[in-house]
Amino acid sequence: MRVSYDEMYGVVMEKLEKYGVTGDVAVGCAQNLVENTQYGVASHGINRFPRLIEMLKNGSVKPDAKPVRVGSLGAMEQWDGNLGMGNTNAAFCMDRAVELAKELGIGCVALRHTNHWQRAGAFGARAAKAGCIGICWTNTMPNMPAWGAKDRHIGNNPLVMCVPYQDDYVMIDGAMAQFSYGAIDSAALSGRELPVPGGYDEQGNVTRNPAEIKKTWRVLPIGFWKGSGFAILLDMMAASLSGGMSVCEIGKQGATPTDEYNLSQVFIAIQVTDKAANDETVRRIIADIKSSNPVEPGLEVLYPGERALAAYHESKQRGIRVEEAVWQTVLAL
Amino acid sequence: MRVSYDEMYGVVMEKLEKYGVTGDVAVGCAQNLVENTQYGVASHGINRFPRLIEMLKNGSVKPDAKPVRVGSLGAMEQWDGNLGMGNTNAAFCMDRAVELAKELGIGCVALRHTNHWQRAGAFGARAAKAGCIGICWTNTMPNMPAWGAKDRHIGNNPLVMCVPYQDDYVMIDGAMAQFSYGAIDSAALSGRELPVPGGYDEQGNVTRNPAEIKKTWRVLPIGFWKGSGFAILLDMMAASLSGGMSVCEIGKQGATPTDEYNLSQVFIAIQVTDKAANDETVRRIIADIKSSNPVEPGLEVLYPGERALAAYHESKQRGIRVEEAVWQTVLAL
């Protein structure tokens, strides 16, 4: 089914207020959740909203907490999220990194004691819309084995890189696991094989069968040892720079793997001084990629983020796509 | 065979001077090449030295060029490498990013018109030894197809993240391709299969057979579409921030795929204000990873960079390992 922006925003606002979220935090949170869904990322938009309400109810997310600066070194600042709303904390910190970048060329904000930011790419996009290159990442629950291990001690730690381009941007928003738990669950439910190997079965063989992977949750890092290494470094940098929790500590504080709270994040913005030159560079790179010989005749080679932008424009025209069952669950919150 | 540091350094210095490299540039270049080999990365150390001499001879690398600052915004600077020596240009720029970070918390240097920096990790390590977190990346020749394409329009664009730890560091130094051309060549020569899939055969099937991959050079990005996306963004950021060449332009200037020169790079250093707290965070993360259940009983789960550090300590004790044929080639330069 499809729902208009105004309708989805209205319902989300009503539910947020019902559970104690008010003012700027409610507005920012609702805008973020609805926009993520507009961009075709319902998994980190409306589909996650019931889980956010659950976390508001169980006290993991504090509805009235605001981020507070705890350290400043010029272009680099440390903030404490006070366990407040993850997506508004993150938006605030990327905006602060942009302010620093406007003044000093580059800005970095490390944020501790924050919560799940929903769609990682939203904050890269935020930097780009303000005329900056945006880089950001978060740590997570231990949800992936380190390379050489069977059990989960590292996070999939999503990493975003975003470059402004014309009125929009080019962006990669990717976790260090080949597939999210949601993607594996959803493939298992519909009986589909994954398009590429996503983890291991109980015999220790790499497999595309999501039901087999669900028996082990031994998911594959992107690039095997490489994604494992990048994930570990992203966690070390986030925990060290923010003074907050590392992946292993996040894992120890919760009783179940869904208790993902009290995270550490880093936001970097870099000023693009000559927007026209930047756009021309990006345009040439896109044109060159699109001149590639596609794997099948007639297929278009897409640039990173192109599919999400197309989904956004479709949502604007035709309403936001949402699964009926999800929407009914949201209405009943 | 093994060669002492002094012997290898002496020979490299002698050859550099023979081909017109003198003073600080010769010293820095020789130190870098020998150290890379000490760290077990001969592929980006002594093994690449004949190719560097070739580039000095054909004029791609200007022996007496020095980097010059062309833009400054506070904590962010643009430098022009003037097609000088790649590894000394890169060391200079990471050192400059560290200076900015010491003053302003974070520093970023974007470098254009530079050359191959040999081992990417050397510059992350440089930041860490100076008490900073180091992040850096380079673009390359078009050496990998974008996701959805068969022919090579994007670079494998190595990315480094490095966190100081005790007297050393933890570091990931990884290109966006699953395997380097060198690794594929070397597996093909010895008739070994690659440990995981590394590219496509002529029928468009993913394969671990290096000889088949060499027929297409359709190599796999790490994480399929994800590594392709990260590679494209790393190139866009490097070319936009530096004002230098993008991957497609680097590809157009050279007659053969070995003519990899005139690259764009980015160096970011972030100050670690409390080294003791940083070390404790990193120590806990390493301890947790090492407490994993290994894929085979008795195997140790390694942290990123641990193997290279072990190689370094072995090289210090027993001399630097070098292939006899490579050493003879170097001596004959």
XYZ file of C-alpha atoms in Angstrom:
666
model
C 0.000 0.000 0.000
C 0.995 3.658 -0.262
C 0.581 6.386 2.328
C 1.100 10.127 1.842
C 3.934 11.961 3.593
C 1.484 13.994 5.632
C -0.443 10.946 6.789
C 2.658 8.961 7.783
C 4.239 11.986 9.466
C 1.006 12.685 11.356
C 0.677 9.139 12.655
C 4.345 8.925 13.685
C 4.107 12.278 15.493
C 0.951 11.197 17.323
C 2.555 7.966 18.504
C 5.811 9.672 19.509
C 3.882 12.176 21.598
C 1.855 9.365 23.143
C 5.106 7.844 24.404
C 6.560 11.047 25.768
C 8.560 12.452 22.840
C 7.842 16.146 22.266
C 9.058 19.323 20.595
C 12.087 19.346 18.283
C 12.982 15.757 19.072
C 9.553 14.493 17.962
C 9.631 16.596 14.786
C 13.178 15.558 13.855
C 12.547 11.917 14.674
C 9.320 11.772 12.657
C 10.845 13.581 9.660
C 13.780 11.171 9.673
C 11.646 8.023 9.892
C 9.279 9.142 7.133
C 12.112 10.332 4.862
C 14.001 7.056 5.290
C 10.844 5.296 4.114
C 10.501 7.729 1.186
C 14.022 6.747 0.127
C 12.905 3.121 -0.089
C 14.618 2.136 3.161
C 11.508 1.164 5.164
C 13.679 -1.346 7.069
C 15.332 1.670 8.735
C 12.219 3.825 8.609
C 8.638 2.930 9.367
C 9.392 -0.784 9.825
C 11.667 -0.014 12.775
C 9.211 2.370 14.415
C 7.522 -0.276 16.620
C 10.966 -1.247 17.929
C 11.721 2.402 18.739
C 8.443 2.661 20.658
C 9.405 -0.509 22.538
C 12.722 1.111 23.504
C 10.928 4.252 24.649
C 8.651 2.069 26.782
C 11.500 0.070 28.331
C 13.600 3.160 28.999
C 16.529 2.412 26.632
C 15.733 5.636 24.738
C 15.194 8.695 26.942
C 12.596 10.899 25.224
C 13.691 14.203 26.766
C 17.493 13.811 26.717
C 19.591 16.191 24.614
C 23.224 15.892 23.526
C 25.751 17.824 25.609
C 29.265 18.843 24.579
C 31.881 17.241 26.807
C 35.090 18.094 24.965
C 36.373 20.513 22.348
C 39.689 20.770 20.514
C 38.944 23.206 17.714
C 37.603 21.279 14.745
C 37.043 18.111 16.809
C 34.414 17.810 19.516
C 33.109 15.122 21.859
C 29.418 15.020 22.700
C 27.396 12.880 25.097
C 24.043 11.719 23.735
C 22.665 11.030 27.215
C 20.869 7.972 25.793
C 18.459 10.258 23.918
C 16.755 9.703 20.579
C 19.330 8.232 18.195
C 18.320 9.849 14.931
C 17.964 13.380 16.317
C 21.212 13.064 18.281
C 22.944 11.987 15.069
C 21.390 14.781 12.992
C 22.466 17.312 15.621
C 26.037 16.019 15.632
C 26.384 15.955 11.839
C 25.019 19.516 11.749
C 27.631 20.473 14.346
C 30.382 18.824 12.259
C 29.140 20.857 9.274
C 29.330 24.086 11.329
C 32.916 23.248 12.261
C 33.729 22.435 8.626
C 32.290 25.765 7.451
C 34.633 27.496 9.875
C 37.721 25.275 9.740
C 37.464 23.261 6.525
C 36.789 19.988 8.317
C 34.819 19.139 11.438
C 34.542 15.981 13.485
C 32.088 15.130 16.240
C 32.413 11.925 18.254
C 29.207 11.002 20.048
C 28.903 8.617 22.983
C 25.932 7.234 24.897
C 23.592 7.548 21.956
C 21.051 5.241 20.353
C 20.324 3.597 17.008
C 20.291 6.279 14.331
C 17.896 4.391 12.031
C 19.177 4.986 8.464
C 22.919 5.727 8.463
C 22.748 7.446 5.084
C 20.420 10.156 6.388
C 23.381 11.868 8.050
C 25.708 11.673 5.076
C 22.895 13.216 3.035
C 22.505 15.926 5.667
C 26.150 16.960 5.262
C 25.845 16.916 1.462
C 22.710 19.075 1.490
C 24.724 21.587 3.533
C 27.499 21.593 0.911
C 29.928 19.255 2.643
C 31.298 15.807 2.054
C 29.962 13.633 4.877
C 31.565 10.573 6.436
C 30.004 8.861 9.441
C 29.785 5.520 11.145
C 28.284 3.834 14.168
C 29.096 0.793 16.187
C 26.477 -1.845 16.950
C 25.742 -4.948 19.011
C 28.168 -7.829 18.469
C 26.397 -9.277 15.425
C 29.206 -10.762 13.296
C 32.153 -13.087 13.951
C 35.650 -11.681 13.532
C 37.533 -13.349 10.668
C 38.769 -16.715 11.922
C 36.015 -17.004 14.550
C 32.623 -18.685 14.697
C 30.847 -16.598 17.323
C 29.847 -12.964 17.196
C 32.264 -10.534 18.842
C 32.325 -7.660 16.348
C 29.680 -5.295 14.949
C 28.643 -4.784 11.350
C 29.271 -1.065 12.006
C 27.663 0.791 9.061
C 29.896 3.298 7.260
C 28.657 6.184 5.113
C 30.496 8.290 2.543
C 28.538 10.995 0.768
C 29.562 13.611 -1.808
C 27.263 16.486 -2.819
C 26.219 16.415 -6.455
C 23.968 19.012 -8.076
C 20.887 19.273 -5.803
C 21.442 15.789 -4.410
C 24.433 13.586 -3.715
C 26.206 10.336 -4.436
C 26.331 8.078 -1.394
C 27.395 4.669 -0.180
C 25.747 3.534 3.059
C 27.001 0.075 3.847
C 27.365 -2.134 6.884
C 30.439 -4.358 7.108
C 28.285 -7.508 6.898
C 27.299 -8.680 3.422
C 23.629 -8.777 4.492
C 21.660 -7.326 7.389
C 19.796 -9.670 9.724
C 16.621 -8.187 8.227
C 17.649 -9.129 4.685
C 18.489 -12.688 5.782
C 15.207 -13.021 7.702
C 13.218 -11.690 4.804
C 14.881 -14.046 2.281
C 14.290 -16.985 4.636
C 10.608 -16.074 5.027
C 10.048 -15.943 1.295
C 12.156 -19.057 0.630
C 14.603 -17.169 -1.615
C 18.342 -17.821 -1.862
C 20.545 -14.813 -1.195
C 22.034 -13.323 -4.406
C 25.589 -13.969 -3.139
C 26.933 -15.955 -0.161
C 25.903 -14.378 3.137
C 27.188 -16.685 5.856
C 27.991 -20.197 6.990
C 25.920 -23.321 7.599
C 26.400 -25.639 10.578
C 29.048 -27.612 8.687
C 31.139 -24.465 8.265
C 30.457 -24.074 4.537
C 29.761 -20.714 2.969
C 26.145 -20.639 1.813
C 23.479 -18.546 0.088
C 20.719 -20.361 1.989
C 19.272 -17.917 4.533
C 17.619 -20.654 6.620
C 21.013 -22.343 7.069
C 22.647 -19.051 8.030
C 19.921 -18.444 10.613
C 20.987 -21.656 12.368
C 24.471 -20.259 12.989
C 24.127 -16.472 12.587
C 27.717 -16.782 11.406
C 27.286 -14.015 8.832
C 29.964 -13.036 6.330
C 31.804 -9.736 6.500
C 32.150 -7.956 3.140
C 35.381 -9.143 1.594
C 35.867 -11.814 4.293
C 38.945 -10.744 6.376
C 38.819 -7.209 4.985
C 35.322 -6.309 6.211
C 36.165 -7.904 9.546
C 39.198 -5.626 9.807
C 37.326 -2.484 8.793
C 34.553 -3.308 11.286
C 37.054 -3.678 14.136
C 38.768 -0.382 13.306
C 35.470 1.513 12.973
C 34.555 0.317 16.473
C 37.954 1.198 17.943
C 37.831 4.692 16.441
C 34.236 5.326 17.567
C 34.825 4.111 21.128
C 38.209 5.809 21.515
C 37.231 9.186 20.046
C 33.893 9.387 21.852
C 34.971 7.789 25.137
C 31.854 5.636 24.844
C 30.993 1.964 24.623
C 32.728 -0.441 22.259
C 30.893 -3.293 20.529
C 31.831 -5.831 23.206
C 30.585 -3.540 25.976
C 27.350 -2.883 24.091
C 26.897 -6.634 23.937
C 27.417 -7.071 27.650
C 24.885 -4.488 28.818
C 21.814 -5.989 27.143
C 19.976 -9.191 27.912
C 18.996 -9.990 24.305
C 20.458 -9.180 20.899
C 17.649 -6.701 20.277
C 18.732 -4.512 23.179
C 20.973 -2.387 21.016
C 21.460 0.881 22.862
C 24.204 3.126 24.218
C 26.194 3.282 20.971
C 29.229 5.293 19.843
C 29.312 7.240 16.564
C 31.605 9.529 14.574
C 30.556 12.328 12.198
C 33.010 14.024 9.832
C 32.127 16.873 7.478
C 34.554 18.355 4.956
C 33.879 21.620 3.192
C 33.494 21.567 -0.584
C 34.841 24.984 -1.493
C 34.075 24.980 -5.198
C 30.681 23.337 -5.699
C 30.755 23.760 -9.484
C 34.152 22.051 -9.757
C 32.980 19.296 -7.406
C 29.857 18.715 -9.484
C 31.881 18.566 -12.680
C 34.283 16.002 -11.159
C 31.391 13.869 -9.920
C 29.566 14.219 -13.227
C 32.586 12.975 -15.170
C 33.023 9.988 -12.856
C 29.339 9.056 -13.155
C 29.420 9.435 -16.945
C 32.463 7.193 -17.141
C 30.878 4.503 -14.939
C 27.713 4.629 -17.017
C 29.787 4.104 -20.174
C 30.751 0.643 -18.824
C 29.891 -2.550 -20.679
C 27.003 -3.932 -18.578
C 26.860 -7.579 -17.463
C 23.667 -7.964 -19.471
C 22.874 -5.951 -22.605
C 20.573 -3.036 -21.874
C 21.137 -3.012 -18.098
C 22.147 0.384 -16.764
C 25.131 0.565 -14.424
C 23.952 2.609 -11.429
C 25.990 4.970 -9.296
C 25.878 4.560 -5.487
C 22.670 6.027 -4.106
C 20.942 6.300 -7.487
C 18.322 3.678 -6.613
C 17.434 5.409 -3.317
C 17.019 8.764 -5.087
C 14.718 7.147 -7.653
C 12.662 5.654 -4.812
C 12.452 9.101 -3.206
C 11.132 10.727 -6.372
C 8.626 7.908 -6.824
C 7.467 8.298 -3.213
C 6.977 12.037 -3.749
C 4.817 11.386 -6.810
C 2.874 8.306 -5.809
C 2.954 8.196 -2.016
C 5.248 6.220 0.273
C 5.236 2.460 -0.100
C 4.657 0.578 3.158
C 3.697 -3.009 3.928
C 0.072 -3.223 5.011
C 0.906 -5.338 8.092
C 3.561 -2.847 9.198
C 1.178 0.069 8.788
C -1.529 -1.699 10.812
C 1.002 -2.407 13.562
C 2.054 1.248 13.598
C -1.562 2.445 13.745
C -2.192 0.141 16.715
C 0.813 1.365 18.745
C 66.927 -15.206 1.372
C 67.330 -12.578 4.085
C 69.076 -9.235 3.881
C 69.906 -6.854 6.737
C 68.202 -3.457 7.028
C 71.503 -1.683 6.467
C 72.322 -3.675 3.368
C 68.895 -3.227 1.767
C 68.793 0.465 2.692
C 72.289 0.986 1.284
C 71.473 -0.662 -2.037
C 68.173 1.197 -2.432
C 69.881 4.521 -1.642
C 72.640 3.829 -4.145
C 70.138 3.040 -6.907
C 67.909 6.026 -6.097
C 70.914 8.336 -6.302
C 71.958 6.725 -9.572
C 68.593 7.714 -11.042
C 68.623 11.289 -9.757
C 66.878 11.049 -6.373
C 68.806 12.867 -3.666
C 68.628 14.336 -0.167
C 65.500 13.958 1.998
C 63.484 12.412 -0.796
C 66.030 9.604 -1.276
C 66.277 8.963 2.483
C 62.491 8.963 3.006
C 61.857 6.835 -0.056
C 64.486 4.253 0.891
C 63.313 4.073 4.522
C 59.739 3.551 3.356
C 60.585 0.815 0.854
C 62.779 -1.097 3.299
C 60.287 -0.751 6.164
C 57.403 -1.958 3.998
C 59.492 -5.042 3.281
C 60.281 -5.463 6.989
C 56.517 -5.513 7.650
C 56.178 -8.481 5.302
C 54.733 -6.400 2.479
C 57.511 -6.880 -0.082
C 54.873 -6.524 -2.829
C 54.704 -2.835 -1.881
C 58.320 -2.605 -0.825
C 61.408 -4.013 -2.493
C 59.405 -5.933 -5.147
C 58.019 -2.664 -6.506
C 61.382 -0.920 -6.539
C 62.286 -1.883 -10.150
C 58.953 -0.413 -11.264
C 59.699 2.821 -9.399
C 63.090 3.052 -11.125
C 61.299 2.501 -14.445
C 58.995 5.428 -13.652
C 61.965 7.608 -12.717
C 63.547 6.700 -16.051
C 60.421 7.421 -18.107
C 59.722 10.682 -16.282
C 56.424 9.713 -14.596
C 58.064 10.351 -11.212
C 59.990 13.634 -10.949
C 62.923 13.020 -8.594
C 63.355 16.621 -7.438
C 59.716 17.730 -7.127
C 58.355 18.714 -3.707
C 54.748 19.142 -2.572
C 53.437 22.711 -2.495
C 50.421 24.017 -0.573
C 47.741 25.344 -2.902
C 44.833 25.885 -0.504
C 44.171 26.267 3.209
C 40.943 26.494 5.205
C 42.141 26.002 8.773
C 42.227 22.292 9.535
C 41.901 21.327 5.871
C 44.592 21.904 3.278
C 45.141 21.170 -0.406
C 48.617 20.282 -1.633
C 50.024 19.680 -5.095
C 52.479 16.789 -5.312
C 54.009 18.083 -8.553
C 54.346 14.481 -9.737
C 57.114 13.898 -7.203
C 58.013 10.738 -5.322
C 54.762 9.147 -4.121
C 55.825 7.727 -0.786
C 57.647 10.840 0.419
C 54.824 13.103 -0.787
C 52.381 10.947 1.170
C 54.534 10.891 4.312
C 54.844 14.668 4.136
C 51.085 15.115 3.809
C 50.199 12.755 6.647
C 52.740 14.559 8.831
C 51.072 17.844 7.890
C 47.632 16.396 8.779
C 49.097 15.359 12.140
C 50.397 18.917 12.740
C 46.922 20.280 12.006
C 45.356 17.672 14.309
C 47.727 18.597 17.143
C 46.561 22.182 16.795
C 42.879 21.752 15.894
C 41.908 18.215 16.942
C 41.601 16.958 13.383
C 43.556 17.693 10.219
C 42.948 16.817 6.606
C 45.293 17.137 3.645
C 44.096 16.430 0.110
C 46.968 15.817 -2.295
C 46.785 16.003 -6.082
C 49.277 15.243 -8.830
C 51.129 12.692 -6.774
C 52.393 9.185 -7.437
C 51.986 5.640 -6.098
C 52.608 5.692 -2.359
C 53.811 2.069 -2.211
C 52.339 0.604 1.025
C 49.158 2.471 2.037
C 49.471 1.363 5.652
C 52.787 3.151 6.103
C 50.928 6.471 6.384
C 48.289 5.258 8.833
C 51.162 3.931 10.944
C 52.881 7.312 10.695
C 49.845 9.063 12.184
C 49.567 6.458 14.948
C 53.249 6.764 15.886
C 52.601 10.504 16.277
C 49.685 9.815 18.636
C 46.852 10.275 16.161
C 44.242 8.099 14.553
C 45.074 7.991 10.845
C 42.703 7.543 7.924
C 43.933 7.787 4.336
C 43.143 6.588 0.882
C 44.347 6.874 -2.696
C 42.773 6.455 -6.069
C 44.334 4.230 -8.715
C 44.164 3.225 -12.365
C 40.802 1.860 -13.496
C 41.459 -1.746 -12.418
C 38.031 -3.093 -11.397
C 34.561 -3.129 -12.971
C 31.800 -1.184 -11.244
C 29.055 -3.465 -9.921
C 26.865 -4.441 -12.860
C 29.667 -3.931 -15.404
C 32.191 -6.199 -17.086
C 34.955 -3.755 -17.964
C 37.193 -1.783 -15.649
C 36.094 1.792 -14.959
C 36.737 2.101 -11.209
C 39.826 1.807 -8.998
C 40.466 -0.569 -6.131
C 41.342 2.564 -4.136
C 43.076 1.307 -0.952
C 41.694 2.627 2.341
C 43.582 2.708 5.644
C 42.300 3.107 9.197
C 44.836 3.048 12.013
C 44.476 3.481 15.775
C 47.502 3.907 18.059
C 47.900 1.111 20.601
C 50.692 0.979 23.178
C 53.946 1.486 21.205
C 52.366 0.277 17.985
C 48.899 0.363 16.446
C 45.987 -1.625 15.121
C 45.488 -1.112 11.392
C 43.442 -2.209 8.428
C 44.996 -1.472 5.049
C 42.683 -2.803 2.390
C 41.976 -2.166 -1.260
C 38.367 -2.381 -2.438
C 39.160 -5.404 -4.632
C 39.145 -8.805 -2.935
C 42.646 -9.525 -4.318
C 45.383 -7.388 -5.816
C 46.576 -8.115 -9.333
C 49.828 -9.246 -7.709
C 48.029 -11.819 -5.542
C 46.118 -13.164 -8.549
C 49.297 -13.338 -10.665
C 51.205 -15.060 -7.915
C 48.438 -17.669 -7.339
C 48.248 -18.298 -11.092
C 52.029 -18.784 -11.309
C 52.062 -21.344 -8.517
C 48.885 -23.070 -9.753
C 47.012 -22.386 -6.492
C 43.298 -21.604 -6.202
C 42.468 -18.358 -4.427
C 41.177 -18.910 -0.848
C 37.848 -17.217 -1.707
C 36.310 -16.111 -5.024
C 38.303 -13.311 -6.622
C 36.668 -12.601 -9.962
C 34.799 -13.911 -12.981
C 35.645 -16.351 -15.759
C 34.800 -15.787 -19.423
C 31.361 -17.363 -18.915
C 30.529 -14.772 -16.249
C 30.763 -17.197 -13.317
C 32.415 -16.222 -10.060
C 35.620 -18.237 -9.667
C 38.581 -18.943 -7.407
C 40.734 -19.915 -10.395
C 43.332 -17.170 -10.912
C 44.136 -18.257 -14.489
C 40.460 -17.843 -15.436
C 40.302 -14.419 -13.785
C 43.397 -13.331 -15.708
C 41.473 -13.944 -18.947
C 38.858 -11.331 -18.008
C 40.516 -9.198 -15.308
C 36.937 -8.850 -14.113
C 37.982 -8.854 -10.458
C 35.516 -8.849 -7.565
C 35.061 -5.856 -5.282
C 34.911 -6.727 -1.564
C 31.280 -7.347 -0.723
C 30.240 -7.198 -4.407
C 28.101 -4.012 -4.840
C 29.315 -2.604 -1.506
C 33.030 -2.479 -2.336
C 32.152 -1.067 -5.738
C 30.225 1.733 -4.020
C 32.967 2.479 -1.495
C 35.569 2.542 -4.297
C 33.532 5.063 -6.301
C 33.041 7.346 -3.295
C 36.724 7.182 -2.291
C 37.622 8.323 -5.810
C 35.034 11.106 -5.849
C 36.217 12.421 -2.478
C 39.911 12.255 -3.417
C 39.429 13.972 -6.781
C 36.995 16.598 -5.481
C 38.913 17.539 -2.330
C 42.315 17.620 -4.030
C 41.204 19.073 -7.345
C 43.238 16.316 -8.981
C 42.662 13.419 -11.322
C 39.850 10.918 -10.884
C 40.241 7.219 -11.711
C 38.823 7.614 -15.208
C 41.210 10.473 -15.980
C 44.160 8.513 -14.607
C 43.163 5.730 -16.984
C 43.061 8.021 -19.979
C 46.502 9.568 -19.537
C 48.529 6.351 -19.715
C 49.170 4.042 -22.615
C 49.296 0.834 -20.568
C 47.746 -0.316 -17.287
C 51.139 -0.084 -15.597
C 51.338 3.656 -16.207
C 49.765 4.487 -12.873
C 50.775 8.034 -12.076
C 49.266 11.435 -11.250
C 47.031 10.156 -8.432
C 44.815 11.872 -5.853
C 44.990 11.091 -2.134
C 43.445 12.151 1.177
C 45.096 12.092 4.614
C 43.115 12.592 7.831
C 44.644 12.632 11.330
C 42.594 12.871 14.510
C 44.165 13.652 17.853
C 43.953 11.019 20.580
C 43.808 13.202 23.680
C 43.987 10.509 26.342
C 46.431 7.850 25.160
C 45.985 5.704 28.284
C 42.198 5.619 27.851
C 42.605 4.895 24.126
C 44.972 2.017 24.862
C 42.596 0.561 27.448
C 39.666 0.729 24.975
C 41.728 -0.945 22.264
C 43.064 -3.529 24.719
C 39.547 -4.525 25.778
C 38.383 -4.840 22.170
C 41.396 -6.991 21.256
C 40.914 -9.183 24.351
C 37.252 -9.692 23.469
C 38.052 -10.626 19.858
C 40.708 -13.053 21.037
C 38.159 -14.701 23.351
C 36.200 -15.774 20.222
C 35.560 -19.412 19.415
C 38.015 -20.034 16.543
C 36.976 -21.793 13.321
C 39.492 -24.520 14.118
C 40.501 -25.508 17.646
C 43.785 -23.947 18.659
C 43.824 -21.275 15.944
C 44.321 -17.763 17.285
C 41.985 -15.024 16.096
C 44.241 -12.163 15.023
C 43.541 -8.448 15.243
C 44.032 -6.285 12.122
C 47.708 -5.590 11.585
C 48.919 -8.240 14.027
C 50.491 -10.372 11.311
C 52.410 -7.406 9.842
C 53.757 -6.468 13.277
C 54.927 -10.049 13.823
C 56.680 -9.950 10.435
C 58.359 -6.682 11.436
C 59.711 -8.131 14.678
C 60.917 -11.225 12.827
C 62.638 -9.035 10.223
C 64.381 -7.083 12.985
C 65.699 -10.293 14.544
C 66.501 -12.403 11.511
C 66.926 -9.967 8.636
C 64.440 -8.981 5.949
C 63.016 -11.734 3.781
C 63.342 -11.077 0.044
C 63.000 -13.319 -2.986
C 66.410 -14.080 -4.449
C 65.315 -13.195 -8.004
C 63.948 -9.845 -6.836
C 67.154 -9.038 -4.980
C 69.282 -9.893 -8.023
C 67.079 -7.645 -10.165
C 67.484 -4.801 -7.683
C 71.250 -5.233 -7.530
C 71.394 -5.065 -11.333
C 69.378 -1.838 -11.625
